[in-house]
mmCIF file of N, CA, C and O in Angstrom:
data_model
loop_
_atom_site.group_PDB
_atom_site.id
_atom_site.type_symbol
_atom_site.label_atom_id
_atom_site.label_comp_id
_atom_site.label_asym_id
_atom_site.label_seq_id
_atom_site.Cartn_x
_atom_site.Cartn_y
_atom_site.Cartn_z
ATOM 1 N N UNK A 13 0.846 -1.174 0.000
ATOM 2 C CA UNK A 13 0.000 0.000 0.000
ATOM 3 C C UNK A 13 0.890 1.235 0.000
ATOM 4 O O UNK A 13 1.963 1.080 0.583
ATOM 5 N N UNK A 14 0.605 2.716 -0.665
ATOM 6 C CA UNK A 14 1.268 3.469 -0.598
ATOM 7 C C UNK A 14 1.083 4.365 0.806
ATOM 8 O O UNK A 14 0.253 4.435 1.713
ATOM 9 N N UNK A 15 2.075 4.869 0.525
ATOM 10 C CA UNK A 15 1.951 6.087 2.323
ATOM 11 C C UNK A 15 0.803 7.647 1.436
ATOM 12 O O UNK A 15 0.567 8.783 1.848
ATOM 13 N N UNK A 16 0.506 7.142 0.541
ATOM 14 C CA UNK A 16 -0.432 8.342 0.803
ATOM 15 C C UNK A 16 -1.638 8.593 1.309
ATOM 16 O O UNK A 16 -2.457 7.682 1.187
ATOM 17 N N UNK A 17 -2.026 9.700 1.912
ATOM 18 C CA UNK A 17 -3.255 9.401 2.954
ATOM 19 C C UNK A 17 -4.559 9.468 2.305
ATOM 20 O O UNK A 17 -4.420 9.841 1.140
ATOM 21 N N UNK A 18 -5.912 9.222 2.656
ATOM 22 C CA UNK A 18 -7.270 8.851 2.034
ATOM 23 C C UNK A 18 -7.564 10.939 2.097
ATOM 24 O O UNK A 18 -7.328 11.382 3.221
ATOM 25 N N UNK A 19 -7.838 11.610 1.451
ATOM 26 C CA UNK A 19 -8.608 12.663 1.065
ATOM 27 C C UNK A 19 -9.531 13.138 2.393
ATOM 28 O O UNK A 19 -10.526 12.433 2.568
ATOM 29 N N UNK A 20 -9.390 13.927 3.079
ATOM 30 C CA UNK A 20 -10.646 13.891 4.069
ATOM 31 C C UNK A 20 -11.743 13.301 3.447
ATOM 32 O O UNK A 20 -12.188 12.176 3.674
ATOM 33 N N UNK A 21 -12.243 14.303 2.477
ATOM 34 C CA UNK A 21 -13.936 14.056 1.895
ATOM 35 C C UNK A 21 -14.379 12.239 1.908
ATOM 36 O O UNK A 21 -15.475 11.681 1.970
ATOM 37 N N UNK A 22 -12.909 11.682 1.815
ATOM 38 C CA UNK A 22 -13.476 10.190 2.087
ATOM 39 C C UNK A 22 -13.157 9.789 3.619
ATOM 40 O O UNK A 22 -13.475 8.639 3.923
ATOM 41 N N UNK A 23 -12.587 10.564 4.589
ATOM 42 C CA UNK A 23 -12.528 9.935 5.528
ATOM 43 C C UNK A 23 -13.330 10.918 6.821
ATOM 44 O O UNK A 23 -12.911 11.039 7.973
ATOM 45 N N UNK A 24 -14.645 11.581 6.210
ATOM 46 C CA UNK A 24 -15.098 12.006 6.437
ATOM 47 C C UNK A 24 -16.772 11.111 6.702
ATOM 48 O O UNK A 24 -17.341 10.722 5.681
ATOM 49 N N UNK A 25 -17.426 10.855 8.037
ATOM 50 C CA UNK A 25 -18.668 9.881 7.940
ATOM 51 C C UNK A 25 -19.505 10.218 7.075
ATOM 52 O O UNK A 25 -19.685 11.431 6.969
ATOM 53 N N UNK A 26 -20.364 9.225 6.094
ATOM 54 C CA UNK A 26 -21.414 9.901 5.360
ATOM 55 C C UNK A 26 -22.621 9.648 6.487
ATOM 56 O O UNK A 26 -22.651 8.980 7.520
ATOM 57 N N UNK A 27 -23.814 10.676 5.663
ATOM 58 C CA UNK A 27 -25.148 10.386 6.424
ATOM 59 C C UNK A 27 -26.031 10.208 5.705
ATOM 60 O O UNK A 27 -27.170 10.276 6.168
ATOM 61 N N UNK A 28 -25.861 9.962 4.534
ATOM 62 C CA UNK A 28 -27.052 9.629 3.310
ATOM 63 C C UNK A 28 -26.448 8.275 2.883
ATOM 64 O O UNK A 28 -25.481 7.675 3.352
ATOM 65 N N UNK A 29 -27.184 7.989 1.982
ATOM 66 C CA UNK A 29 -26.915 6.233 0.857
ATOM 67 C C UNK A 29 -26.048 7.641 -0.099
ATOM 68 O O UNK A 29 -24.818 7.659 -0.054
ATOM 69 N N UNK A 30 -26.674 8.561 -0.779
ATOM 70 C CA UNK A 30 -25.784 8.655 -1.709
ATOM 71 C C UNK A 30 -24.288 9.409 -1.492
ATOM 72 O O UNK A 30 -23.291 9.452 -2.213
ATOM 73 N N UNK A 31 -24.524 9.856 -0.460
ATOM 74 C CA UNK A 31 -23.102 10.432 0.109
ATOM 75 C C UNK A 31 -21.951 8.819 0.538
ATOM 76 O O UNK A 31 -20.730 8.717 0.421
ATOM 77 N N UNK A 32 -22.673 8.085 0.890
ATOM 78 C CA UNK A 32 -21.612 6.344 1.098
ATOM 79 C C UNK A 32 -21.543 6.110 -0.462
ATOM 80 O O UNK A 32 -20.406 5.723 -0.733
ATOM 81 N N UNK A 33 -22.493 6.219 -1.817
ATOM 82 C CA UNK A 33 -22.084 5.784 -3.049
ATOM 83 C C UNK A 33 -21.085 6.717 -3.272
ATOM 84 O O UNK A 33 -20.042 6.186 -3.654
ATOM 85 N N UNK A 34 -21.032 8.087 -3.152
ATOM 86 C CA UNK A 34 -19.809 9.160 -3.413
ATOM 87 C C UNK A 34 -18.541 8.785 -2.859
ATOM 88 O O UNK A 34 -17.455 8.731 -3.435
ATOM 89 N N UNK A 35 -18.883 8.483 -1.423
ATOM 90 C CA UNK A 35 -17.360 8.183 -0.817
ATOM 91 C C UNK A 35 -17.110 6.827 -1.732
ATOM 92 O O UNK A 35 -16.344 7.181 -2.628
ATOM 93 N N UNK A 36 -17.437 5.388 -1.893
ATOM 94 C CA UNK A 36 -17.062 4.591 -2.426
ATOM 95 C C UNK A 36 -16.611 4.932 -3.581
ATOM 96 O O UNK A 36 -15.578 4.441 -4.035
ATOM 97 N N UNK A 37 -17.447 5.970 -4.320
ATOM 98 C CA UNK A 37 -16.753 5.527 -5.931
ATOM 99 C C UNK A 37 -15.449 6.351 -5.510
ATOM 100 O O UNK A 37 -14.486 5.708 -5.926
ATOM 101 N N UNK A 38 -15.059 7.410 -4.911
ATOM 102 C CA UNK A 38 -13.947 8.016 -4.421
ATOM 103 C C UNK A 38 -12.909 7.147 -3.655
ATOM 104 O O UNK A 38 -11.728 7.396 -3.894
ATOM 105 N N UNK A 39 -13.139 6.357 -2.943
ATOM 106 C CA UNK A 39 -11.937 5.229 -2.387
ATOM 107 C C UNK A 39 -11.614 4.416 -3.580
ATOM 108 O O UNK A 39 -10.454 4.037 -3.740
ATOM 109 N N UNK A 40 -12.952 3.980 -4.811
ATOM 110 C CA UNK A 40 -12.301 3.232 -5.923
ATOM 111 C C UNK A 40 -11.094 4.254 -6.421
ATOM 112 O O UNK A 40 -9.894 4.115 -6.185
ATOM 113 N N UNK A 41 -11.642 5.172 -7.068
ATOM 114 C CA UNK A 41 -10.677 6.285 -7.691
ATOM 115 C C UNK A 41 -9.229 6.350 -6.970
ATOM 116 O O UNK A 41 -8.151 6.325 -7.563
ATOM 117 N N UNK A 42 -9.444 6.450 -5.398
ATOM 118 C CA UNK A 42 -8.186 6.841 -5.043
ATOM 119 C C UNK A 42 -7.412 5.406 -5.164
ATOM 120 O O UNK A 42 -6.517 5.332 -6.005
ATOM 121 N N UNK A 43 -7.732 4.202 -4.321
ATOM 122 C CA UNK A 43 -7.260 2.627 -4.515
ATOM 123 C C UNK A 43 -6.560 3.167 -6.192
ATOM 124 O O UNK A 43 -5.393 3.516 -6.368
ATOM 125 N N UNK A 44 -7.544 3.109 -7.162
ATOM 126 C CA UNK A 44 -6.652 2.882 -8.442
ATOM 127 C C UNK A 44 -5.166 4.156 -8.552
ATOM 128 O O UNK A 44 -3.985 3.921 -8.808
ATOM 129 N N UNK A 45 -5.689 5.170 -8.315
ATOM 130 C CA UNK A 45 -4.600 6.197 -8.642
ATOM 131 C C UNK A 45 -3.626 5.926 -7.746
ATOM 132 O O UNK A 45 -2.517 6.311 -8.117
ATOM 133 N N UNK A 46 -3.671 5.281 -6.465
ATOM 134 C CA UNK A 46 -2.214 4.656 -5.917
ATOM 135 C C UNK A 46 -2.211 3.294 -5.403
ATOM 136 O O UNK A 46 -2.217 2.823 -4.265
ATOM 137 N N UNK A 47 -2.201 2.879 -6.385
ATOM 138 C CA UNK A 47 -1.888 1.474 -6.653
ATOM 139 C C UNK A 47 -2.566 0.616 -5.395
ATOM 140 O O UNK A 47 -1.926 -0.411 -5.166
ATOM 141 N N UNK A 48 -3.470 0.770 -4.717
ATOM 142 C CA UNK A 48 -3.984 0.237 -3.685
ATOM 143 C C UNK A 48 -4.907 -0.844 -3.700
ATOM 144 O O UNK A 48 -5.977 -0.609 -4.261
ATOM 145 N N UNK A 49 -4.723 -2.092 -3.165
ATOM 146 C CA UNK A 49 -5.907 -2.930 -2.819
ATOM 147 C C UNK A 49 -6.878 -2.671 -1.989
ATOM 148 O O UNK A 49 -7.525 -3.633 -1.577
ATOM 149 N N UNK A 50 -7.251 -1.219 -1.500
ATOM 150 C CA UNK A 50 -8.280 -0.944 -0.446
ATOM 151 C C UNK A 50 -9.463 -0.741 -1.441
ATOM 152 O O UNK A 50 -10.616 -0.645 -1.021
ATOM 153 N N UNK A 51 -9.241 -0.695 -2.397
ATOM 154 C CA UNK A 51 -10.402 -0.528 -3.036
ATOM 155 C C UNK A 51 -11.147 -1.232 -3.528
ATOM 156 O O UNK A 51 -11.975 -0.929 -4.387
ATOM 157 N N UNK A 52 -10.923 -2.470 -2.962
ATOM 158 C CA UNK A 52 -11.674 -3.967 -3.747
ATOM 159 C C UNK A 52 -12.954 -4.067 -3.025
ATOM 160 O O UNK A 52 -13.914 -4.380 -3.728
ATOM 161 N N UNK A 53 -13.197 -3.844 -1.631
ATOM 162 C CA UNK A 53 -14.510 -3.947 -0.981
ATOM 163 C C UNK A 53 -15.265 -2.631 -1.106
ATOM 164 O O UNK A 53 -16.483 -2.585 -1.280
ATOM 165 N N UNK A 54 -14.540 -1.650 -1.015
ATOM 166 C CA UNK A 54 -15.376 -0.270 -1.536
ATOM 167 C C UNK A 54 -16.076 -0.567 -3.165
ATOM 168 O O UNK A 54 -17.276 -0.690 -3.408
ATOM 169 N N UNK A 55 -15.298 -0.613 -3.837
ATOM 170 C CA UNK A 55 -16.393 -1.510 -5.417
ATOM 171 C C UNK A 55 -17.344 -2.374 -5.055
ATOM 172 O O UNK A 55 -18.458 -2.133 -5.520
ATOM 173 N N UNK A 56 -17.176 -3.859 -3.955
ATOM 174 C CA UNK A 56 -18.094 -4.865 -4.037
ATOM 175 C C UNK A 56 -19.141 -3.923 -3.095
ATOM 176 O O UNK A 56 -20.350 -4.023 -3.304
ATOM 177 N N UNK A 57 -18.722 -3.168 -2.235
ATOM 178 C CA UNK A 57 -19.924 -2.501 -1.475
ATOM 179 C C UNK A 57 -20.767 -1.647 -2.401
ATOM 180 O O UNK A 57 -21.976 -1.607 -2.173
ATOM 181 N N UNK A 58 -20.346 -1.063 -3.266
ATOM 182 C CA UNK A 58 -21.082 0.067 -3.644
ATOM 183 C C UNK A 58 -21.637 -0.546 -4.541
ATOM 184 O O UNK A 58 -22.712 -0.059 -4.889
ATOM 185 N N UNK A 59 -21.243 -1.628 -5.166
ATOM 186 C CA UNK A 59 -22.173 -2.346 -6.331
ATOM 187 C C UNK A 59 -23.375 -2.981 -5.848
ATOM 188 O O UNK A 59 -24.331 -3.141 -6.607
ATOM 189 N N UNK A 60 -23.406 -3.439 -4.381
ATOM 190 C CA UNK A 60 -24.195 -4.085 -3.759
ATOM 191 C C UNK A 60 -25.745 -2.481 -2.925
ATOM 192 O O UNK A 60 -26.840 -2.349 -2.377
ATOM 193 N N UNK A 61 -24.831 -1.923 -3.356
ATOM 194 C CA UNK A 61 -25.787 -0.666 -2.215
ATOM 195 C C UNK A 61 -26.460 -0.226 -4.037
ATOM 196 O O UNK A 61 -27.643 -0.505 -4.230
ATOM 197 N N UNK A 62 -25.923 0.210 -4.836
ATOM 198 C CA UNK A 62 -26.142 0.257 -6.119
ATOM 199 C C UNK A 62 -27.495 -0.291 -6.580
ATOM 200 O O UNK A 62 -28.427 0.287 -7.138
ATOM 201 N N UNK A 63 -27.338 -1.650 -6.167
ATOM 202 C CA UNK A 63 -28.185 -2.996 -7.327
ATOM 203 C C UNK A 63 -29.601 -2.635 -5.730
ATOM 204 O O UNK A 63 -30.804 -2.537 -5.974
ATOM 205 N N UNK A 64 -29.041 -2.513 -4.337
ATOM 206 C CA UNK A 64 -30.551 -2.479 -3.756
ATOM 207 C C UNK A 64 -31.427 -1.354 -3.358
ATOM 208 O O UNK A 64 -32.409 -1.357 -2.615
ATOM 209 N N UNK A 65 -30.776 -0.246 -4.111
ATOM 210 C CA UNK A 65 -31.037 1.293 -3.855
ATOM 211 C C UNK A 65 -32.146 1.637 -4.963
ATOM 212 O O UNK A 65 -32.594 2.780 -5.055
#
């Protein structure tokens, strides 16, 4: 994992469904832009909040 840190805006609590779909697609984004595996359950989550929303 890299030493760079998560963005507040994602490590910030959401209080809506679509503010948790924002932060997820934003942990995907960040996971890919530094090379991170944290972003594998943020995708399966948000696909799952996605498909029952």
């Amino acid at each position: 994992m890299s030493g760079t840190d998560f963005p507040a805006s994602i490590a910030t609590p959401a209080k809506t469904i679509d503010e948790v779909i924002n932060q997820l697609t934003s942990i995907v984004e960040w996971s890919k832009d530094n090379n991170s595996r944290i972003g594998y359950f943020a995708a399966l989550h948000r696909k799952v909040v996605t498909i029952t929303q």
